[in-house]
């Protein structure tokens, strides 16, 4: 966790995909 601009973005993306596995279309 070094980048502060890429950390929250990746976390939010993974969290959203984890909550909505169906939303992951590609």
mmCIF file with all atom_site columns, C-alpha atoms in Angstrom, residues 6-24:
data_model
loop_
_atom_site.group_PDB
_atom_site.id
_atom_site.type_symbol
_atom_site.label_atom_id
_atom_site.label_alt_id
_atom_site.label_comp_id
_atom_site.label_asym_id
_atom_site.label_entity_id
_atom_site.label_seq_id
_atom_site.pdbx_PDB_ins_code
_atom_site.Cartn_x
_atom_site.Cartn_y
_atom_site.Cartn_z
_atom_site.occupancy
_atom_site.B_iso_or_equiv
_atom_site.pdbx_formal_charge
_atom_site.auth_seq_id
_atom_site.auth_comp_id
_atom_site.auth_asym_id
_atom_site.auth_atom_id
_atom_site.pdbx_PDB_model_num
ATOM 1  C CA . UNK A 1 6  ? -4.082  3.577   -6.863  1.00 0.00 ? 6  UNK A CA 1
ATOM 2  C CA . UNK A 1 7  ? -4.814  1.952   -3.503  1.00 0.00 ? 7  UNK A CA 1
ATOM 3  C CA . UNK A 1 8  ? -8.353  3.307   -2.976  1.00 0.00 ? 8  UNK A CA 1
ATOM 4  C CA . UNK A 1 9  ? -9.157  2.781   -6.659  1.00 0.00 ? 9  UNK A CA 1
ATOM 5  C CA . UNK A 1 10 ? -8.158  -0.888  -6.665  1.00 0.00 ? 10 UNK A CA 1
ATOM 6  C CA . UNK A 1 11 ? -9.843  -1.453  -3.327  1.00 0.00 ? 11 UNK A CA 1
ATOM 7  C CA . UNK A 1 12 ? -13.111 0.136   -4.494  1.00 0.00 ? 12 UNK A CA 1
ATOM 8  C CA . UNK A 1 13 ? -12.990 -1.864  -7.727  1.00 0.00 ? 13 UNK A CA 1
ATOM 9  C CA . UNK A 1 14 ? -12.376 -5.158  -5.924  1.00 0.00 ? 14 UNK A CA 1
ATOM 10 C CA . UNK A 1 15 ? -15.031 -4.320  -3.328  1.00 0.00 ? 15 UNK A CA 1
ATOM 11 C CA . UNK A 1 16 ? -17.606 -3.487  -5.997  1.00 0.00 ? 16 UNK A CA 1
ATOM 12 C CA . UNK A 1 17 ? -16.823 -6.677  -7.931  1.00 0.00 ? 17 UNK A CA 1
ATOM 13 C CA . UNK A 1 18 ? -16.934 -8.718  -4.722  1.00 0.00 ? 18 UNK A CA 1
ATOM 14 C CA . UNK A 1 19 ? -20.356 -7.291  -3.892  1.00 0.00 ? 19 UNK A CA 1
ATOM 15 C CA . UNK A 1 20 ? -21.602 -7.502  -7.486  1.00 0.00 ? 20 UNK A CA 1
ATOM 16 C CA . UNK A 1 21 ? -19.998 -10.537 -9.155  1.00 0.00 ? 21 UNK A CA 1
ATOM 17 C CA . UNK A 1 22 ? -22.673 -10.272 -11.846 1.00 0.00 ? 22 UNK A CA 1
ATOM 18 C CA . UNK A 1 23 ? -21.609 -6.702  -12.685 1.00 0.00 ? 23 UNK A CA 1
ATOM 19 C CA . UNK A 1 24 ? -18.212 -8.051  -13.762 1.00 0.00 ? 24 UNK A CA 1
#
